[in-house]
Amino acid sequence: MSEWLKKIKEVSLEQIPTTEPERQYYFMDLLKGWMEEQVAEKGRKLTYHIQTFGCQMNSKDSEKLAGILETIGYVETDTEKADFVLYNTCTVRENANTRVYGRIGYLGTMKKKNPDMKIAMCGCMMQEAHVVEKIKKSYRFVDIVFGTHNIFKLAELLYEDILRGKMVVDVWEGTEQIVEDLPSEHKYKFKAGVNIMYGCNNFCSYCIVPYVRGRERSRKPEDIIAEVKKLASEGIVEIMLLGQNVNSYGKTLENPISFAELLKMVEEVEGIKRIRFMTSHPKDLSDELIETMKNSKKICTHLHLPMQSGSTKVLKEMNRKYTKEEYLLLVDKIKTAMPEVSLTTDIIVGFPGETEEDFLETIDVVRKAGFDSAYTFIYSKRTGTVAAKMENQVPEEVVKDRFNRLLEEIRITSEACANRYTGKTMEVLVEEENEQGEGRLTGRLSNNLLVHFNGGKELIGKLVPVNLKECKGFYYIGELIL
Ligand code: SAH
Ligand code: SF4
Ligand code: F3S
């Protein structure tokens, strides 16, 4: 038995803190001892790799997982040939699931070559009982399974796994707890996401997110601001505030505040130059928010406003709580207040009972609203949701045909939209050297469009003026103005 294990077995339970985050720091410290032993044995540091599926919530969670692993002493590697591989999964549509299953098998073959390898499955898929059952039955080589509510517990789970030597499964149904002050990595040096709320209470009838992410919980504004200030002190200039429905932020807090008020507080933080947020539910978008965006110097001129369908009948079945007319009115209000705003959306095609007329209503909104871009999804039946029980599912070939027609419509309108900036000089946040190599940069406009232009990589993370020479649909070719 390893010296470390011997020592650990002598640790009395009373020594382990019961409050968070102290408890997790305690386990991270213990694991540092284990890591030292591993390094001595293997003559190298242990590596980790996190594969993230799904939305920005999951990306943010992965940064927290990375923060914990780096604290223990793991170093990141960009392939699955690692000592610890974690899959942070998504289940919003069936194909997200299929992709994960396809790859777990592959991990099994990797583990045969490296029996010390550890494999963890976490994220939204793990919140579904049938998924956990399948892993327990068919993928016995997985070491740790946990869900979305106890991401913060990774150190403790790893500790248990090492101690017990068999699969550790810890999935919570829900939680009220928000654990602050744990370590977190960020992928970029100049932009970062910040959770402002967790979960969702909307129960759109097609959507699994409320079931796998639990009820809506807002972080306290002081905790959010403290995190933003810390990020700013580390050189972050762009912040993305994250929540499934940011417009209902703060309503359930002991001292309720509105999302617009939170934005004003974030705006005050010195060093932050751009503020973005995701996602806005149209039903909760307030006049106060429009006013705040309009008057702000830092809030980006981009609004992602998922419409899902243009048919009032379908919207009702989806439980979205707005009509086609209300949606268009809102778009009009936003564009009147902010003519420069770039509007993007999400659309689902083939929701149960969607007729050709319903679909044409969606096309009609696409034509009238003038989206800069739209993410389109084929309806995917999610077990446990209200829509999964609806009988009148639309045949696959009908859905595919509508989907293609919608794509074409969006291509035409978004091209016209994007083109409106051609010839202008706008501020660009330089993000990276692009695949064309040295001297070719990619940056982002406030309205979220990408721009490619010539420049040195010392500009990465800086805001620079770029003349937009030519529009290529979803991106621009530009020229740096010195
Ligand atoms: N909270 C966000 C959306 C999160 S999910 C919002 O309400 O705007 C991102 C997108 O996935 C949704 O906007 C929706 O268009 C799509 N989506 C969710 N469930 C889906 C399903 N069952 N089938 C197809 N698309 C779905
Ligand atoms: Fe899903 Fe609707 Fe909640 Fe968005 S608002 S996460 S679509 S239930
Ligand atoms: Fe997917 Fe979970 Fe996000 S289901 S879309 S990763 S909240």
Short mmCIF file of C-alpha atoms and ligand atoms in Angstrom, two decimals:
data_model
loop_
_atom_site.label_atom_id
_atom_site.label_comp_id
_atom_site.label_asym_id
_atom_site.label_seq_id
_atom_site.Cartn_x
_atom_site.Cartn_y
_atom_site.Cartn_z
CA MET A 1 0.00 0.00 0.00
CA SER A 2 1.27 3.47 -0.83
CA GLU A 3 2.55 5.64 1.99
CA TRP A 4 -0.04 8.23 1.11
CA LEU A 5 -2.91 5.73 1.40
CA LYS A 6 -1.58 4.53 4.75
CA LYS A 7 -1.55 8.08 6.03
CA ILE A 8 -5.00 8.80 4.63
CA LYS A 9 -6.51 5.80 6.38
CA GLU A 10 -5.41 7.33 9.66
CA VAL A 11 -7.23 10.61 8.99
CA SER A 12 -10.13 10.85 11.40
CA LEU A 13 -13.45 11.95 10.01
CA GLU A 14 -13.57 14.79 12.52
CA GLN A 15 -10.64 16.42 10.81
CA ILE A 16 -12.60 16.86 7.59
CA PRO A 17 -14.33 20.28 7.43
CA THR A 18 -18.08 20.15 6.96
CA THR A 19 -18.50 23.58 5.36
CA GLU A 20 -17.75 24.57 1.77
CA PRO A 21 -15.46 25.54 0.14
CA GLU A 22 -13.14 24.65 3.08
CA ARG A 23 -14.00 20.97 2.70
CA GLN A 24 -12.93 20.92 -0.95
CA TYR A 25 -9.69 22.78 -0.23
CA TYR A 26 -9.00 20.15 2.41
CA PHE A 27 -9.38 17.35 -0.19
CA MET A 28 -7.29 19.28 -2.73
CA ASP A 29 -4.52 19.48 -0.14
CA LEU A 30 -4.71 15.75 0.59
CA LEU A 31 -4.58 14.98 -3.11
CA LYS A 32 -1.48 17.11 -3.55
CA GLY A 33 0.26 14.48 -1.39
CA TRP A 34 -1.07 11.74 -3.63
CA MET A 35 0.09 13.66 -6.69
CA GLU A 36 3.63 13.95 -5.27
CA GLU A 37 3.74 10.20 -4.87
CA GLN A 38 2.48 9.68 -8.43
CA VAL A 39 5.04 12.09 -9.85
CA ALA A 40 7.84 10.29 -8.01
CA GLU A 41 6.60 6.89 -9.21
CA LYS A 42 6.02 7.84 -12.84
CA GLY A 43 8.81 10.37 -13.17
CA ARG A 44 6.43 12.89 -14.75
CA LYS A 45 3.42 15.00 -13.93
CA LEU A 46 -0.06 13.56 -14.41
CA THR A 47 -2.13 15.05 -17.22
CA TYR A 48 -5.85 15.80 -17.56
CA HIS A 49 -8.14 16.42 -20.50
CA ILE A 50 -11.68 17.78 -20.34
CA GLN A 51 -13.96 17.28 -23.32
CA THR A 52 -16.83 19.76 -23.13
CA PHE A 53 -20.12 19.31 -24.96
CA GLY A 54 -23.06 21.74 -25.02
CA CYS A 55 -23.48 25.35 -24.03
CA GLN A 56 -21.50 28.07 -22.24
CA MET A 57 -22.76 26.81 -18.87
CA ASN A 58 -20.88 23.61 -19.49
CA SER A 59 -17.78 25.48 -20.72
CA LYS A 60 -17.82 27.48 -17.52
CA ASP A 61 -18.24 24.34 -15.41
CA SER A 62 -15.28 22.81 -17.23
CA GLU A 63 -13.16 25.80 -16.25
CA LYS A 64 -14.08 25.15 -12.62
CA LEU A 65 -13.16 21.47 -12.97
CA ALA A 66 -9.85 22.51 -14.54
CA GLY A 67 -9.23 24.93 -11.65
CA ILE A 68 -9.60 22.09 -9.12
CA LEU A 69 -7.40 19.70 -11.11
CA GLU A 70 -4.65 22.28 -11.60
CA THR A 71 -4.69 23.02 -7.87
CA ILE A 72 -4.12 19.33 -7.17
CA GLY A 73 -1.16 19.39 -9.58
CA TYR A 74 -2.50 17.96 -12.84
CA VAL A 75 -1.34 19.59 -16.07
CA GLU A 76 -3.61 20.04 -19.06
CA THR A 77 -3.15 18.15 -22.31
CA ASP A 78 -5.17 18.58 -25.47
CA THR A 79 -5.80 14.93 -26.33
CA GLU A 80 -7.59 12.05 -24.64
CA LYS A 81 -4.21 10.36 -24.13
CA ALA A 82 -4.25 11.66 -20.58
CA ASP A 83 -4.12 10.30 -17.03
CA PHE A 84 -7.51 11.76 -16.22
CA VAL A 85 -10.16 12.27 -18.91
CA LEU A 86 -13.44 14.01 -18.09
CA TYR A 87 -16.46 14.25 -20.36
CA ASN A 88 -18.70 17.17 -19.46
CA THR A 89 -21.84 16.14 -21.31
CA CYS A 90 -24.91 17.80 -22.85
CA THR A 91 -28.33 16.26 -23.40
CA VAL A 92 -30.31 19.11 -24.94
CA ARG A 93 -30.81 17.12 -28.16
CA GLU A 94 -30.51 13.41 -28.90
CA ASN A 95 -27.45 13.81 -31.13
CA ALA A 96 -25.50 15.32 -28.22
CA ASN A 97 -26.07 12.03 -26.37
CA THR A 98 -25.15 9.82 -29.29
CA ARG A 99 -21.83 11.58 -29.71
CA VAL A 100 -20.89 10.90 -26.10
CA TYR A 101 -21.75 7.20 -26.16
CA GLY A 102 -19.71 6.78 -29.32
CA ARG A 103 -16.68 8.12 -27.53
CA ILE A 104 -16.91 6.42 -24.13
CA GLY A 105 -16.17 3.12 -25.84
CA TYR A 106 -13.01 4.63 -27.30
CA LEU A 107 -11.94 5.73 -23.81
CA GLY A 108 -12.30 2.12 -22.70
CA THR A 109 -9.71 1.01 -25.23
CA MET A 110 -7.36 3.78 -24.07
CA LYS A 111 -7.72 2.60 -20.49
CA LYS A 112 -6.69 -0.92 -21.45
CA LYS A 113 -3.35 0.55 -22.50
CA ASN A 114 -3.04 2.69 -19.38
CA PRO A 115 -4.80 0.94 -16.47
CA ASP A 116 -3.99 3.84 -14.11
CA MET A 117 -6.01 6.17 -16.32
CA LYS A 118 -9.05 7.74 -14.66
CA ILE A 119 -12.29 8.49 -16.48
CA ALA A 120 -15.07 10.77 -15.21
CA MET A 121 -18.47 11.46 -16.74
CA CYS A 122 -20.29 14.56 -15.61
CA GLY A 123 -22.70 17.26 -16.78
CA CYS A 124 -26.28 17.27 -17.96
CA MET A 125 -26.56 13.71 -19.31
CA MET A 126 -25.62 12.32 -15.91
CA GLN A 127 -28.72 13.94 -14.39
CA GLU A 128 -30.79 11.36 -16.27
CA ALA A 129 -31.23 8.10 -14.38
CA HIS A 130 -31.26 5.94 -17.52
CA VAL A 131 -27.85 7.30 -18.58
CA VAL A 132 -26.25 6.51 -15.22
CA GLU A 133 -27.77 3.01 -15.35
CA LYS A 134 -26.30 2.45 -18.79
CA ILE A 135 -22.84 3.57 -17.66
CA LYS A 136 -22.97 1.36 -14.58
CA LYS A 137 -23.98 -1.59 -16.74
CA SER A 138 -22.10 -1.19 -19.99
CA TYR A 139 -19.12 1.02 -19.18
CA ARG A 140 -17.76 -0.43 -15.95
CA PHE A 141 -14.35 1.13 -16.58
CA VAL A 142 -15.65 4.65 -15.81
CA ASP A 143 -14.27 5.76 -12.42
CA ILE A 144 -16.42 8.72 -11.42
CA VAL A 145 -19.95 9.79 -12.37
CA PHE A 146 -21.34 13.09 -11.13
CA GLY A 147 -23.95 15.63 -12.21
CA THR A 148 -24.43 19.35 -12.66
CA HIS A 149 -25.18 20.19 -9.02
CA ASN A 150 -21.94 18.98 -7.46
CA ILE A 151 -19.26 20.09 -9.92
CA PHE A 152 -17.55 21.74 -6.93
CA LYS A 153 -17.01 18.29 -5.34
CA LEU A 154 -14.54 16.92 -7.87
CA ALA A 155 -11.61 16.77 -5.41
CA GLU A 156 -13.67 14.85 -2.86
CA LEU A 157 -14.94 12.43 -5.50
CA LEU A 158 -11.46 11.76 -6.80
CA TYR A 159 -10.28 11.17 -3.26
CA GLU A 160 -13.09 8.64 -2.69
CA ASP A 161 -12.27 6.91 -5.94
CA ILE A 162 -8.60 6.50 -5.04
CA LEU A 163 -9.49 5.28 -1.58
CA ARG A 164 -12.18 2.80 -2.63
CA GLY A 165 -10.84 1.75 -6.00
CA LYS A 166 -14.28 1.30 -7.53
CA MET A 167 -16.79 3.41 -9.44
CA VAL A 168 -17.99 6.46 -7.49
CA VAL A 169 -21.45 7.70 -8.48
CA ASP A 170 -22.71 10.93 -6.97
CA VAL A 171 -25.61 12.61 -8.76
CA TRP A 172 -27.85 15.04 -6.90
CA GLU A 173 -31.46 15.69 -7.82
CA GLY A 174 -31.17 19.37 -7.07
CA THR A 175 -29.60 21.85 -4.70
CA GLU A 176 -30.06 25.23 -3.14
CA GLN A 177 -26.34 25.46 -2.51
CA ILE A 178 -24.04 27.80 -4.44
CA VAL A 179 -20.41 27.22 -3.49
CA GLU A 180 -18.30 30.34 -3.99
CA ASP A 181 -14.55 30.90 -4.03
CA LEU A 182 -13.30 27.72 -5.63
CA PRO A 183 -10.40 27.88 -8.07
CA SER A 184 -11.24 28.35 -11.76
CA GLU A 185 -9.17 28.41 -14.90
CA HIS A 186 -10.04 30.55 -17.86
CA LYS A 187 -9.39 29.47 -21.37
CA TYR A 188 -8.68 32.97 -22.69
CA LYS A 189 -6.55 35.62 -21.04
CA PHE A 190 -8.78 38.50 -22.15
CA LYS A 191 -12.37 37.22 -21.93
CA ALA A 192 -14.25 35.12 -19.44
CA GLY A 193 -17.73 33.89 -18.59
CA VAL A 194 -19.30 34.58 -15.20
CA ASN A 195 -22.32 32.65 -13.93
CA ILE A 196 -24.98 34.96 -12.59
CA MET A 197 -27.63 32.31 -12.10
CA TYR A 198 -28.07 28.57 -12.31
CA GLY A 199 -30.99 26.42 -13.44
CA CYS A 200 -34.24 27.37 -15.14
CA ASN A 201 -37.89 27.60 -14.09
CA ASN A 202 -39.48 28.08 -17.47
CA PHE A 203 -40.22 24.52 -18.51
CA CYS A 204 -40.55 25.18 -22.21
CA SER A 205 -42.36 21.99 -23.17
CA TYR A 206 -39.59 20.63 -25.45
CA CYS A 207 -36.67 21.39 -23.16
CA ILE A 208 -34.78 19.13 -20.77
CA VAL A 209 -32.63 21.85 -19.21
CA PRO A 210 -34.90 22.53 -16.18
CA TYR A 211 -34.80 18.81 -15.37
CA VAL A 212 -31.03 18.49 -15.57
CA ARG A 213 -30.02 21.90 -14.21
CA GLY A 214 -32.66 22.28 -11.50
CA ARG A 215 -34.55 25.32 -10.26
CA GLU A 216 -33.45 28.88 -10.85
CA ARG A 217 -30.95 30.25 -8.32
CA SER A 218 -29.30 33.66 -8.59
CA ARG A 219 -25.84 34.40 -7.24
CA LYS A 220 -25.61 37.38 -4.93
CA PRO A 221 -24.60 40.56 -6.78
CA GLU A 222 -21.67 41.12 -4.40
CA ASP A 223 -20.24 37.69 -5.23
CA ILE A 224 -20.63 38.36 -8.96
CA ILE A 225 -18.97 41.77 -8.72
CA ALA A 226 -16.13 40.34 -6.62
CA GLU A 227 -15.48 37.75 -9.35
CA VAL A 228 -15.64 40.37 -12.12
CA LYS A 229 -13.18 42.59 -10.22
CA LYS A 230 -10.82 39.67 -9.74
CA LEU A 231 -11.00 38.82 -13.44
CA ALA A 232 -10.38 42.47 -14.37
CA SER A 233 -7.32 42.50 -12.12
CA GLU A 234 -6.04 39.47 -14.04
CA GLY A 235 -6.34 41.33 -17.34
CA ILE A 236 -9.80 40.21 -18.51
CA VAL A 237 -11.46 42.95 -20.62
CA GLU A 238 -14.60 41.15 -21.83
CA ILE A 239 -17.15 39.53 -19.52
CA MET A 240 -19.99 37.23 -20.57
CA LEU A 241 -22.72 37.01 -17.94
CA LEU A 242 -24.24 33.54 -18.07
CA GLY A 243 -27.70 32.20 -17.26
CA GLN A 244 -30.48 30.27 -19.00
CA ASN A 245 -32.74 33.29 -18.61
CA VAL A 246 -30.70 36.28 -17.48
CA ASN A 247 -33.73 38.57 -17.65
CA SER A 248 -35.20 36.97 -14.57
CA TYR A 249 -31.96 37.40 -12.62
CA GLY A 250 -32.23 38.47 -9.01
CA LYS A 251 -35.95 37.98 -8.51
CA THR A 252 -35.57 35.26 -5.90
CA LEU A 253 -32.73 36.90 -3.94
CA GLU A 254 -33.23 37.97 -0.34
CA ASN A 255 -32.71 41.53 -1.54
CA PRO A 256 -34.14 41.33 -5.07
CA ILE A 257 -32.45 43.32 -7.82
CA SER A 258 -33.08 43.41 -11.56
CA PHE A 259 -30.75 42.21 -14.29
CA ALA A 260 -30.44 45.79 -15.55
CA GLU A 261 -29.29 46.90 -12.10
CA LEU A 262 -26.70 44.14 -12.06
CA LEU A 263 -25.46 45.26 -15.48
CA LYS A 264 -24.98 48.79 -14.18
CA MET A 265 -22.90 47.42 -11.30
CA VAL A 266 -20.72 45.38 -13.67
CA GLU A 267 -20.31 48.45 -15.88
CA GLU A 268 -18.70 50.26 -12.93
CA VAL A 269 -15.86 47.75 -12.68
CA GLU A 270 -12.66 49.37 -13.87
CA GLY A 271 -10.74 47.49 -16.55
CA ILE A 272 -13.81 45.77 -18.01
CA LYS A 273 -14.36 47.13 -21.50
CA ARG A 274 -17.06 44.87 -22.90
CA ILE A 275 -20.04 43.16 -21.33
CA ARG A 276 -22.06 40.41 -23.00
CA PHE A 277 -24.82 38.18 -21.69
CA MET A 278 -26.60 34.95 -22.63
CA THR A 279 -29.50 34.10 -22.85
CA SER A 280 -32.48 36.44 -22.90
CA HIS A 281 -35.99 35.04 -22.78
CA PRO A 282 -38.30 37.41 -24.71
CA LYS A 283 -41.05 37.16 -22.10
CA ASP A 284 -38.86 38.75 -19.41
CA LEU A 285 -37.00 41.37 -21.44
CA SER A 286 -37.73 44.68 -19.71
CA ASP A 287 -37.80 48.26 -20.95
CA GLU A 288 -35.29 48.94 -18.18
CA LEU A 289 -32.86 46.53 -19.86
CA ILE A 290 -33.28 48.16 -23.28
CA GLU A 291 -32.69 51.57 -21.71
CA THR A 292 -29.62 50.29 -19.84
CA MET A 293 -28.14 48.77 -23.00
CA LYS A 294 -28.81 51.92 -24.96
CA ASN A 295 -27.07 54.15 -22.42
CA SER A 296 -24.14 51.86 -21.77
CA LYS A 297 -20.64 52.31 -23.13
CA LYS A 298 -19.62 48.75 -22.33
CA ILE A 299 -22.60 46.50 -23.03
CA CYS A 300 -22.14 44.99 -26.48
CA THR A 301 -24.55 45.80 -29.29
CA HIS A 302 -25.69 42.20 -29.52
CA LEU A 303 -28.82 40.55 -28.26
CA HIS A 304 -29.50 36.84 -28.52
CA LEU A 305 -33.26 36.54 -28.35
CA PRO A 306 -34.44 32.98 -29.01
CA MET A 307 -37.83 32.98 -30.73
CA GLN A 308 -38.16 29.18 -31.23
CA SER A 309 -41.17 29.53 -33.54
CA GLY A 310 -43.08 32.26 -35.35
CA SER A 311 -46.46 30.62 -34.86
CA THR A 312 -48.49 31.82 -31.89
CA LYS A 313 -50.17 28.42 -31.72
CA VAL A 314 -46.85 26.55 -31.58
CA LEU A 315 -45.40 29.08 -29.11
CA LYS A 316 -48.34 28.37 -26.82
CA GLU A 317 -47.74 24.62 -27.08
CA MET A 318 -44.07 25.28 -26.35
CA ASN A 319 -45.06 27.20 -23.20
CA ARG A 320 -43.01 30.22 -24.31
CA LYS A 321 -45.56 32.76 -22.99
CA TYR A 322 -45.44 35.24 -25.89
CA THR A 323 -47.16 35.53 -29.26
CA LYS A 324 -45.77 36.15 -32.71
CA GLU A 325 -46.98 39.75 -32.52
CA GLU A 326 -45.45 40.32 -29.08
CA TYR A 327 -42.13 38.99 -30.31
CA LEU A 328 -42.14 41.27 -33.37
CA LEU A 329 -43.17 44.23 -31.24
CA LEU A 330 -40.27 43.56 -28.90
CA VAL A 331 -37.83 43.35 -31.83
CA ASP A 332 -39.20 46.64 -33.09
CA LYS A 333 -38.80 48.28 -29.68
CA ILE A 334 -35.21 47.06 -29.40
CA LYS A 335 -34.28 48.22 -32.91
CA THR A 336 -35.91 51.60 -32.46
CA ALA A 337 -33.92 52.17 -29.27
CA MET A 338 -30.70 50.72 -30.71
CA PRO A 339 -30.58 50.83 -34.53
CA GLU A 340 -27.04 49.39 -34.46
CA VAL A 341 -27.96 46.31 -32.44
CA SER A 342 -27.27 42.91 -33.88
CA LEU A 343 -30.05 40.44 -33.21
CA THR A 344 -29.58 36.66 -33.22
CA THR A 345 -32.02 33.89 -32.42
CA ASP A 346 -32.71 30.17 -31.95
CA ILE A 347 -35.38 28.40 -33.98
CA ILE A 348 -36.78 24.89 -33.62
CA VAL A 349 -38.29 23.21 -36.67
CA GLY A 350 -40.71 20.29 -36.47
CA PHE A 351 -42.17 20.77 -33.01
CA PRO A 352 -45.09 18.31 -32.57
CA GLY A 353 -48.16 19.54 -34.43
CA GLU A 354 -46.27 22.14 -36.50
CA THR A 355 -48.20 22.58 -39.78
CA GLU A 356 -47.01 24.14 -43.03
CA GLU A 357 -48.92 27.32 -42.02
CA ASP A 358 -47.12 27.39 -38.66
CA PHE A 359 -43.82 26.99 -40.42
CA LEU A 360 -44.64 29.85 -42.82
CA GLU A 361 -45.27 32.05 -39.78
CA THR A 362 -41.70 31.29 -38.67
CA ILE A 363 -40.40 32.26 -42.12
CA ASP A 364 -42.46 35.42 -41.90
CA VAL A 365 -40.81 36.45 -38.62
CA VAL A 366 -37.37 35.68 -40.05
CA ARG A 367 -38.13 38.06 -42.93
CA LYS A 368 -39.53 40.78 -40.70
CA ALA A 369 -37.16 40.64 -37.72
CA GLY A 370 -33.90 40.89 -39.65
CA PHE A 371 -31.71 38.51 -37.65
CA ASP A 372 -27.97 38.82 -38.11
CA SER A 373 -27.84 35.09 -37.62
CA ALA A 374 -30.01 32.28 -36.37
CA TYR A 375 -29.23 28.91 -34.84
CA THR A 376 -31.63 26.36 -36.20
CA PHE A 377 -32.47 23.03 -34.61
CA ILE A 378 -34.54 20.07 -35.64
CA TYR A 379 -36.92 19.25 -32.80
CA SER A 380 -35.55 16.43 -30.71
CA LYS A 381 -37.80 14.43 -28.43
CA ARG A 382 -36.50 14.49 -24.86
CA THR A 383 -37.85 11.85 -22.47
CA GLY A 384 -39.53 13.40 -19.45
CA THR A 385 -40.58 16.64 -21.13
CA VAL A 386 -44.21 17.56 -21.82
CA ALA A 387 -43.71 17.65 -25.60
CA ALA A 388 -42.35 14.10 -25.64
CA LYS A 389 -45.86 12.89 -24.81
CA MET A 390 -47.48 14.87 -27.64
CA GLU A 391 -48.83 12.55 -30.29
CA ASN A 392 -48.66 14.53 -33.50
CA GLN A 393 -44.90 14.31 -34.13
CA VAL A 394 -43.96 15.68 -37.58
CA PRO A 395 -42.58 13.14 -40.12
CA GLU A 396 -38.83 13.31 -40.62
CA GLU A 397 -38.85 14.14 -44.33
CA VAL A 398 -41.28 17.04 -43.77
CA VAL A 399 -39.04 18.43 -41.03
CA LYS A 400 -35.92 18.11 -43.18
CA ASP A 401 -37.57 19.95 -46.05
CA ARG A 402 -38.69 22.78 -43.75
CA PHE A 403 -35.28 22.91 -42.14
CA ASN A 404 -33.56 23.41 -45.50
CA ARG A 405 -36.03 26.09 -46.55
CA LEU A 406 -35.46 27.90 -43.28
CA LEU A 407 -31.68 27.77 -43.70
CA GLU A 408 -31.96 29.34 -47.14
CA GLU A 409 -34.20 32.12 -45.81
CA ILE A 410 -31.78 32.85 -42.98
CA ARG A 411 -28.81 32.90 -45.35
CA ILE A 412 -30.48 35.60 -47.45
CA THR A 413 -31.56 37.82 -44.55
CA SER A 414 -28.38 37.49 -42.51
CA GLU A 415 -26.20 38.30 -45.51
CA ALA A 416 -28.16 41.49 -46.06
CA CYS A 417 -27.87 42.28 -42.35
CA ALA A 418 -24.15 41.73 -42.03
CA ASN A 419 -23.40 43.75 -45.12
CA ARG A 420 -24.68 46.91 -43.46
CA TYR A 421 -21.31 47.51 -41.78
CA THR A 422 -19.16 47.27 -44.93
CA GLY A 423 -16.87 50.29 -45.24
CA LYS A 424 -17.20 51.27 -41.57
CA THR A 425 -14.34 51.38 -39.10
CA MET A 426 -15.23 49.60 -35.88
CA GLU A 427 -13.53 48.49 -32.70
CA VAL A 428 -12.38 44.86 -32.68
CA LEU A 429 -11.25 42.75 -29.75
CA VAL A 430 -8.39 40.68 -31.13
CA GLU A 431 -8.91 37.04 -30.13
CA GLU A 432 -6.33 34.87 -31.85
CA GLU A 433 -4.00 34.23 -34.72
CA ASN A 434 -6.16 32.40 -37.23
CA GLU A 435 -5.42 29.19 -39.14
CA GLN A 436 -3.92 31.13 -42.03
CA GLY A 437 -0.93 31.55 -39.76
CA GLU A 438 1.42 34.26 -38.62
CA GLY A 439 0.34 37.81 -39.21
CA ARG A 440 -3.32 36.89 -39.75
CA LEU A 441 -5.60 37.77 -36.84
CA THR A 442 -9.21 37.12 -35.95
CA GLY A 443 -11.17 39.48 -33.74
CA ARG A 444 -14.74 40.15 -32.72
CA LEU A 445 -16.89 43.22 -33.16
CA SER A 446 -19.15 44.41 -30.39
CA ASN A 447 -22.06 42.97 -32.40
CA ASN A 448 -20.37 39.54 -32.21
CA LEU A 449 -19.37 39.29 -35.90
CA LEU A 450 -15.86 38.05 -36.63
CA VAL A 451 -13.24 40.00 -38.58
CA HIS A 452 -10.06 38.64 -40.16
CA PHE A 453 -7.21 41.07 -40.78
CA ASN A 454 -3.43 41.41 -40.89
CA GLY A 455 -1.57 42.18 -37.69
CA GLY A 456 0.94 40.91 -35.15
CA LYS A 457 -0.01 38.55 -32.35
CA GLU A 458 1.03 41.12 -29.73
CA LEU A 459 -2.40 42.64 -30.43
CA ILE A 460 -4.23 39.60 -28.99
CA GLY A 461 -6.48 40.73 -26.14
CA LYS A 462 -6.42 44.37 -27.28
CA LEU A 463 -9.18 46.54 -28.72
CA VAL A 464 -8.14 48.00 -32.06
CA PRO A 465 -9.92 49.93 -34.86
CA VAL A 466 -10.44 47.93 -38.02
CA ASN A 467 -11.91 49.06 -41.32
CA LEU A 468 -14.42 46.48 -42.57
CA LYS A 469 -13.50 46.05 -46.22
CA GLU A 470 -15.55 43.11 -47.35
CA CYS A 471 -18.41 41.06 -45.93
CA LYS A 472 -18.21 37.28 -46.38
CA GLY A 473 -21.60 36.47 -44.85
CA PHE A 474 -20.72 35.49 -41.30
CA TYR A 475 -17.42 37.36 -41.11
CA TYR A 476 -15.54 40.35 -42.50
CA ILE A 477 -12.18 40.88 -44.09
CA GLY A 478 -10.79 44.05 -42.58
CA GLU A 479 -7.79 46.31 -42.38
CA LEU A 480 -6.15 47.44 -39.17
CA ILE A 481 -6.18 51.24 -38.82
CA LEU A 482 -3.02 52.42 -37.12
N1 SAH B 1 -32.21 29.03 -22.13
C1 SAH B 1 -32.06 29.29 -23.48
C2 SAH B 1 -31.85 28.08 -24.36
C3 SAH B 1 -30.99 26.96 -23.94
S1 SAH B 1 -31.00 25.57 -24.99
C4 SAH B 1 -33.30 30.00 -23.96
O1 SAH B 1 -34.39 29.75 -23.52
O2 SAH B 1 -33.17 30.77 -24.83
C5 SAH B 1 -30.48 26.30 -26.54
C6 SAH B 1 -31.43 26.07 -27.65
O3 SAH B 1 -31.57 24.70 -27.93
C7 SAH B 1 -32.85 26.54 -27.41
O4 SAH B 1 -33.00 27.91 -27.59
C8 SAH B 1 -33.63 25.74 -28.39
O5 SAH B 1 -33.75 26.41 -29.63
C9 SAH B 1 -32.80 24.49 -28.58
N2 SAH B 1 -33.47 23.32 -27.99
C10 SAH B 1 -33.74 23.10 -26.70
N3 SAH B 1 -34.39 21.92 -26.56
C11 SAH B 1 -34.52 21.40 -27.81
C12 SAH B 1 -35.12 20.21 -28.33
N4 SAH B 1 -35.71 19.32 -27.54
N5 SAH B 1 -35.05 20.01 -29.65
C13 SAH B 1 -34.44 20.89 -30.48
N6 SAH B 1 -33.89 22.03 -30.04
C14 SAH B 1 -33.93 22.29 -28.72
FE1 SF4 B 2 -35.02 25.46 -21.86
FE2 SF4 B 2 -36.90 27.27 -21.99
FE3 SF4 B 2 -35.33 27.18 -19.84
FE4 SF4 B 2 -34.34 28.00 -22.18
S1 SF4 B 2 -35.94 29.01 -20.99
S2 SF4 B 2 -33.42 26.54 -20.77
S3 SF4 B 2 -35.44 26.73 -23.65
S4 SF4 B 2 -36.80 25.64 -20.49
FE1 F3S B 3 -26.67 21.08 -22.94
FE2 F3S B 3 -26.82 21.23 -20.37
FE3 F3S B 3 -26.24 23.37 -21.75
S1 F3S B 3 -28.17 20.08 -21.67
S2 F3S B 3 -27.23 23.02 -23.71
S3 F3S B 3 -25.01 21.58 -21.61
S4 F3S B 3 -27.44 23.30 -19.90
#
